[in-house]
Tab-separated table of C-alpha atoms and ligand atoms in Angstrom:
chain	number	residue	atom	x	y	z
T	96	UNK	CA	27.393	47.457	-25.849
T	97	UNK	CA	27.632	47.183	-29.946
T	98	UNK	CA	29.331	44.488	-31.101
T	99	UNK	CA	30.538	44.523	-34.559
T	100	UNK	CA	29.185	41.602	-36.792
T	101	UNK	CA	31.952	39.058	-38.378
T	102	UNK	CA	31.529	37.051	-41.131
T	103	UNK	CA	34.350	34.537	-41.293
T	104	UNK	CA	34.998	32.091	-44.541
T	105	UNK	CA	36.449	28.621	-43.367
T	106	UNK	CA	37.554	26.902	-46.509
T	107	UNK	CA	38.627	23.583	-44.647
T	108	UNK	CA	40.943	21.881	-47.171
T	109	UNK	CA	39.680	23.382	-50.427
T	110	UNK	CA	40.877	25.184	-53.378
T	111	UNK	CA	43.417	25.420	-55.860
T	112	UNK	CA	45.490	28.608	-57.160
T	113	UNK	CA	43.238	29.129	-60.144
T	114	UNK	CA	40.198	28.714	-57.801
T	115	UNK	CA	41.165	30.631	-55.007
T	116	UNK	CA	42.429	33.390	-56.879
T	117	UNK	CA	38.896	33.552	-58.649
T	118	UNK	CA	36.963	33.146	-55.474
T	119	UNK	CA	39.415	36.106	-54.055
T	120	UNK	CA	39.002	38.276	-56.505
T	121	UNK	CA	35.305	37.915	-56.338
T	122	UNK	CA	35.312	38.631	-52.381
T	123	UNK	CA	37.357	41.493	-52.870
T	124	UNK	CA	35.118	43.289	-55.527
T	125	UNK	CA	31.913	42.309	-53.941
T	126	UNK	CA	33.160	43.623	-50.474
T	127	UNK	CA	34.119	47.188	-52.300
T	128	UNK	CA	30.822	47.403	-54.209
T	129	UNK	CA	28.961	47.118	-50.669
T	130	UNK	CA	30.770	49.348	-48.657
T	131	UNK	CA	32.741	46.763	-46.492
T	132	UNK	CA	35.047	48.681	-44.867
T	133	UNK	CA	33.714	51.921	-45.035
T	134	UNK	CA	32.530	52.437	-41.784
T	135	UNK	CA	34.533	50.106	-39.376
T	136	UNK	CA	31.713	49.237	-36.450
T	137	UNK	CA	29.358	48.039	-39.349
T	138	UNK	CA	30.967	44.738	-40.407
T	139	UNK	CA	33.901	42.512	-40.536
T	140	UNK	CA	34.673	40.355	-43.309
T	141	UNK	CA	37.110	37.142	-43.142
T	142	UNK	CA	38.637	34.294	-45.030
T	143	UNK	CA	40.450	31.288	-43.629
T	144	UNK	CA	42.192	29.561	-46.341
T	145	UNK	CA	44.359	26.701	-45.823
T	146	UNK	CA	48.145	27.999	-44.798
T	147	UNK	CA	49.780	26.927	-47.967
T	148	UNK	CA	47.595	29.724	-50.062
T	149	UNK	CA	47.967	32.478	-47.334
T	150	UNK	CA	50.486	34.424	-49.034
T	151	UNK	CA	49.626	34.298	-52.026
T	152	UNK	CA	45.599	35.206	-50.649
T	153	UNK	CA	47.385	37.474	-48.363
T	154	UNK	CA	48.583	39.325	-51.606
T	155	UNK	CA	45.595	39.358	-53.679
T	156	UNK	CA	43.559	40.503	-49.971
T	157	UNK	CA	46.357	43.759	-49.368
T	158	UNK	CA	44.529	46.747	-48.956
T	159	UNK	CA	41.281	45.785	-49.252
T	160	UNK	CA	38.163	44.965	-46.531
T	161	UNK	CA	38.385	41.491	-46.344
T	162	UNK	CA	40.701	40.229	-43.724
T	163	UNK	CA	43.055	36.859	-43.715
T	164	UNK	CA	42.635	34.403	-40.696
T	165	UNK	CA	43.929	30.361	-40.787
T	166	UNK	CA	42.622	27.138	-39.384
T	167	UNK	CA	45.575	25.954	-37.115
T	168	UNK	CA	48.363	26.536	-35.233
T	169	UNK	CA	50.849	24.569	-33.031
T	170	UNK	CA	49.274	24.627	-29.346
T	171	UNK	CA	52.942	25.785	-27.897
T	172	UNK	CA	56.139	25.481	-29.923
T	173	UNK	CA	57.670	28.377	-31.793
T	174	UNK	CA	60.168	26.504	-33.762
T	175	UNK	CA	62.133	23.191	-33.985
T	176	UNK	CA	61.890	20.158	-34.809
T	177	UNK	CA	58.165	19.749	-34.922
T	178	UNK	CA	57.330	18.097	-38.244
T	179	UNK	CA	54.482	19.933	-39.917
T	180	UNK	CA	53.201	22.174	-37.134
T	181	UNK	CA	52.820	26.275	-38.054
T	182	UNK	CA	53.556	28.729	-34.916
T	183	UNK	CA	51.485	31.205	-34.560
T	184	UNK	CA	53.819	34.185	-35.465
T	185	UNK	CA	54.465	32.778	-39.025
T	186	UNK	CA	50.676	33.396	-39.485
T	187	UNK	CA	50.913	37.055	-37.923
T	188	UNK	CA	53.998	37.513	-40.571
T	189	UNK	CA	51.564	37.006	-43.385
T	190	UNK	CA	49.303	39.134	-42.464
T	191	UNK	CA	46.615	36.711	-39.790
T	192	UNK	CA	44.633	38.820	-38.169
T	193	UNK	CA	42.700	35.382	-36.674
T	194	UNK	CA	42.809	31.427	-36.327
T	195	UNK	CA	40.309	28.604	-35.855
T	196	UNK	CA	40.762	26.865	-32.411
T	197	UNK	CA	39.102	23.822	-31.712
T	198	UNK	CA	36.868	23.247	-34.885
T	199	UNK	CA	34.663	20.258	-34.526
T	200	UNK	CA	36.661	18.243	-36.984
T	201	UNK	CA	40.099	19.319	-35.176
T	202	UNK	CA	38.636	17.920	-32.096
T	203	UNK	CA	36.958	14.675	-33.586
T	204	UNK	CA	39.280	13.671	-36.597
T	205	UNK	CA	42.534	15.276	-34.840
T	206	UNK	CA	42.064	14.101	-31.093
T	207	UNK	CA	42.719	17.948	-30.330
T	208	UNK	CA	40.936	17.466	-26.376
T	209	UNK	CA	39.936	20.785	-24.555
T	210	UNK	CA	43.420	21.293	-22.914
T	211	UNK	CA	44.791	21.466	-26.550
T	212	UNK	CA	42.194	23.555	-27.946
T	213	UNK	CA	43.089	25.831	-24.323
T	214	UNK	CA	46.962	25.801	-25.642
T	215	UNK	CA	46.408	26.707	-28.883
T	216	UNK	CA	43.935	29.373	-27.952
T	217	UNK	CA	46.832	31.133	-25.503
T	218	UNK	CA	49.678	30.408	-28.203
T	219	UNK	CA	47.342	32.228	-30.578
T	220	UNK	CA	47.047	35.317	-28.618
T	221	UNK	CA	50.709	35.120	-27.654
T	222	UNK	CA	51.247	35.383	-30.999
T	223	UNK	CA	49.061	38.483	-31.568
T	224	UNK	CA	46.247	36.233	-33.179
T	225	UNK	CA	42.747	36.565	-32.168
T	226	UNK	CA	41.480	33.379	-31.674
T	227	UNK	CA	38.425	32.036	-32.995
T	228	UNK	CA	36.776	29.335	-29.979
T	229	UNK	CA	34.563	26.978	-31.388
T	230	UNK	CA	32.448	24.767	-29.216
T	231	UNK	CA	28.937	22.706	-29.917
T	232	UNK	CA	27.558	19.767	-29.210
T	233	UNK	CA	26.836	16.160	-31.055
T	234	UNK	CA	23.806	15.161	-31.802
T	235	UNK	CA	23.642	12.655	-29.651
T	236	UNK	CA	24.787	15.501	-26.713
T	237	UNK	CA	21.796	17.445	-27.707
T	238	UNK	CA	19.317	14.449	-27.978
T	239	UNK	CA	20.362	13.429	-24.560
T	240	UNK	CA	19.914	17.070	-23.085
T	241	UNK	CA	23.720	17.876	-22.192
T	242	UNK	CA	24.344	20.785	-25.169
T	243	UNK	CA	24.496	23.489	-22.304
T	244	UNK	CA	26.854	21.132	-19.989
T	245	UNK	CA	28.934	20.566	-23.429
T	246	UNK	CA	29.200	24.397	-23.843
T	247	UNK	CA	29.918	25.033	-20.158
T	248	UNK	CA	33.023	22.372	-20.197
T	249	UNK	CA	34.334	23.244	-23.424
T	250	UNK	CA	34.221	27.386	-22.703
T	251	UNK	CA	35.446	27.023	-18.976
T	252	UNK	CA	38.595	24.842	-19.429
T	253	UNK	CA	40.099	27.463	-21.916
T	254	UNK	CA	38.703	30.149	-19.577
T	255	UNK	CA	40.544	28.651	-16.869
T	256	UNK	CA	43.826	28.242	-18.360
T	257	UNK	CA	43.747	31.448	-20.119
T	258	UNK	CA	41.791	33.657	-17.672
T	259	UNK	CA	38.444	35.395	-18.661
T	260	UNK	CA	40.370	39.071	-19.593
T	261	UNK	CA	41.710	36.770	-22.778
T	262	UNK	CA	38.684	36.811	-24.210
T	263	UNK	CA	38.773	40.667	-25.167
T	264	UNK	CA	41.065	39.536	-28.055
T	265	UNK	CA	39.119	36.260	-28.891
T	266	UNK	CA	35.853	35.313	-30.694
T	267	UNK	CA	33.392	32.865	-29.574
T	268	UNK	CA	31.618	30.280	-32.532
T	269	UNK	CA	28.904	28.122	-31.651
T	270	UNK	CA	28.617	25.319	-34.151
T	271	UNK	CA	26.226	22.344	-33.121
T	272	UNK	CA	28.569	19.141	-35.004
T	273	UNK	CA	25.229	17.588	-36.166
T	274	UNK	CA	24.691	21.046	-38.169
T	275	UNK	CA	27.929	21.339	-40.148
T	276	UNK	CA	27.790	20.564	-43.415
T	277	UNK	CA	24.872	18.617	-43.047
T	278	UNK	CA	22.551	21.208	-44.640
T	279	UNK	CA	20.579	20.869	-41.600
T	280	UNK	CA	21.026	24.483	-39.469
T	281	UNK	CA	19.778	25.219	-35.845
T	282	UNK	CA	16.688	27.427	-35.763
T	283	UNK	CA	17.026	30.752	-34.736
T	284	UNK	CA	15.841	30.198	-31.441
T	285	UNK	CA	17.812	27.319	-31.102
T	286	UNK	CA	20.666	29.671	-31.941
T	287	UNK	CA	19.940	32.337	-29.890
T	288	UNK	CA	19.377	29.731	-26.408
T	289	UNK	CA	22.941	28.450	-26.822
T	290	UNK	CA	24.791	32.111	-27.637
T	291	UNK	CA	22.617	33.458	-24.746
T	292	UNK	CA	23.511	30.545	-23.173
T	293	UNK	CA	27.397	30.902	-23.652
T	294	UNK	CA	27.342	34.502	-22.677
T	295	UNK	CA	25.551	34.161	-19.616
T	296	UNK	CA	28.735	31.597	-18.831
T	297	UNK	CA	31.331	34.136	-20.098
T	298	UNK	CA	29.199	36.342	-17.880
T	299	UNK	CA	29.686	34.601	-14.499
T	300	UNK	CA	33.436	35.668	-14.890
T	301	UNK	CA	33.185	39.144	-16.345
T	302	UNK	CA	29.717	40.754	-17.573
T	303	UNK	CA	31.657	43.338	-19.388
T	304	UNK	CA	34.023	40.497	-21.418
T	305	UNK	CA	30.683	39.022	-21.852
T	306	UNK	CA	28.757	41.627	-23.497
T	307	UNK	CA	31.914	43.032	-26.013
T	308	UNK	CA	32.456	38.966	-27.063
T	309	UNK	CA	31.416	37.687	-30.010
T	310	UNK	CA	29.700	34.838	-30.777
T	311	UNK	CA	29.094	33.664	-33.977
T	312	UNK	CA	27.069	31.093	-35.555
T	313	UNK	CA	28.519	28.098	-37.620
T	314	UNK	CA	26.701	25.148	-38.989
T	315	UNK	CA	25.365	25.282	-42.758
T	316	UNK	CA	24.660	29.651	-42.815
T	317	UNK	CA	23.927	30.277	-45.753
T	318	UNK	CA	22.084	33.457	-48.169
T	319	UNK	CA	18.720	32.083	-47.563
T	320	UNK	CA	18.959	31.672	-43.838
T	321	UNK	CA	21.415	34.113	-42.445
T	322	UNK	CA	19.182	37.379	-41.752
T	323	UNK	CA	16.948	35.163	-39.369
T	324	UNK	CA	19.869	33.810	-37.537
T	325	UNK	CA	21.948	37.262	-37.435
T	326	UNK	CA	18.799	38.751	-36.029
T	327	UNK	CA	19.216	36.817	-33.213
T	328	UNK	CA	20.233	39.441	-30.546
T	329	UNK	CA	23.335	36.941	-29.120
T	330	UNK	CA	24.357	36.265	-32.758
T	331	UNK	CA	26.887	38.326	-33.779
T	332	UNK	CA	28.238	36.902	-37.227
T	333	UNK	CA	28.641	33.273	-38.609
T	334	UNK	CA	31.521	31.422	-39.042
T	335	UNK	CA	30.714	29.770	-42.843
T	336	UNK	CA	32.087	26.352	-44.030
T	337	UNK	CA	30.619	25.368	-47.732
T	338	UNK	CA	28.970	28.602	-48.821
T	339	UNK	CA	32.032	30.220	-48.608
T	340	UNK	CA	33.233	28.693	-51.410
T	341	UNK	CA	30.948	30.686	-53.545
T	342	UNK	CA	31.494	34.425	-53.962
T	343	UNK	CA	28.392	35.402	-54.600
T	344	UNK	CA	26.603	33.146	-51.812
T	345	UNK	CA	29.477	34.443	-49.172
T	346	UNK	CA	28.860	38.256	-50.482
T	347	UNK	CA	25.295	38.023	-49.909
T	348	UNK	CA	25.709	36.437	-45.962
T	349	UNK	CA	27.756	39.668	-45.423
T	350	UNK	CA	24.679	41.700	-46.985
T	351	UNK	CA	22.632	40.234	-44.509
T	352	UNK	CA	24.912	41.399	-41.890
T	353	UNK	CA	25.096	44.637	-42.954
T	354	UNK	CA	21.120	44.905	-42.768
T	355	UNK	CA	20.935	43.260	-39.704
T	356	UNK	CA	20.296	45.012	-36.429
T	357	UNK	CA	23.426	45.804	-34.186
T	358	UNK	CA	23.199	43.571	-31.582
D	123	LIG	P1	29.248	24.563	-42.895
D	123	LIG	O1	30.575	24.550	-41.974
D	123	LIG	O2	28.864	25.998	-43.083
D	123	LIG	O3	29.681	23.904	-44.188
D	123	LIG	O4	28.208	23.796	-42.172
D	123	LIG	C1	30.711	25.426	-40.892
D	123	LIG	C2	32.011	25.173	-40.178
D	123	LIG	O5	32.431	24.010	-40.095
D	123	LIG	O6	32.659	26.114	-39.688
């Protein structure tokens, strides 16, 4: 089964107007001068901005091939009095297509524990999101030999409380925590064991769920190493933190996904 690569821009907290609205405009040039678009199984391109700029993003993005996604949503209210949460359907209204669940950060800096990353990932879809799973392991986890038990728990407790057919609507990112930001990125091997891994787990509840998911990889992509990791044949995009701040750095990640071989 092909699976369509997707290369997804998470800008954490960062930008301004005036920089966003260059970096936009440079993403939306650069995806029309390769083709982006063109032919829709060859590649999908996405930016997560923080909420406060998705309109205006959402504006500047209209009609073109790069998509709009966020970085949170409330795990289960739709509206009241619920100082500073988002619901999910006031991302859909500007145009969402996706949303981060369970980031690394959420889960460390935010206490967001696997039955809240579960919630938001069903209050996504409820919302007509498609949610974007991440899960990885510390370094510690890895040094001590538990990455695959670290994958297992953090995939199966939303597959449990959402049931495996939600994950036709849902993307899978596999960021090791010690690799984000860090500069220091899993080898492609390394890579390909833990999506092969994760699939093989998605696979013990439905092997045809498991072979249309896909799993991207997250942890400092960038231009110079993201044709061997997309080669990978479990890889299926990258989910990009820092060098997605750069247009031309972002633009030439999606190049390499457009050369890479359909996994
Ligand atoms: P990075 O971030 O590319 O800056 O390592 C990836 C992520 O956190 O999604």
């Amino acid at each position: 089964m092909s699976r369509t690569y997707l290369i997804a821009g998470n800008w954490k907290m960062n930008g301004s107007l005036a920089a966003n609205a260059e970096l936009t405009e440079g993403l939306v040039e650069g995806a029309r001068e390769l083709g982006i678009g063109s032919r829709p199984d060859q590649m999908e391109m996405l930016v997560c901005p923080p909420s406060v700029y998705l309109e205006s993003i959402g504006r500047t993005l209209a009609g073109s091939p790069v998509h709009l996604g966020a970085q949170n949503l409330s795990d289960q209210h739709r509206a009241g009095a619920y100082t500073g949460e988002v619901y999910g359907g006031m991302l859909t209204e500007l145009g969402c297509r996706y949303v981060i669940v369970g980031h690394s950060e959420r889960r460390s800096l935010y206490c967001e524990n696997d039955s809240i990353v579960a919630r938001k990932f069903g209050a996504a879809l409820a919302a007509g999101l498609r949610p974007i799973l991440c899960v990885g392991e510390t370094l510690a986890e890895r040094e001590h030999g538990s990455t695959e038990a670290v994958l297992a728990r953090q995939l199966h407790s939303v597959v449990a409380s959402n049931g495996i057919a939600a994950f036709a609507n849902a993307v899978v990112a596999y960021e090791p925590v010690w690799a984000i930001g860090t500069g220091r990125t899993a080898t492609p091997e390394q890579a390909q064991a833990a999506h092969e891994f994760l699939r093989g787990q998605l696979a013990t509840a439905d092997a045809k769920i498991a072979s249309s998911t896909r799993i991207l990889y997250g942890g400092s992509m960038k231009a110079d190493n993201a044709e061997s990791l997309l080669a990978c044949g479990d890889v299926d995009g990258g989910l990009i933190g820092g060098a997605s701040l750069k247009a031309a750095e972002f633009l030439a990640i999606c190049a390499a996904a457009q050369q890479a071989p359909q996994s």
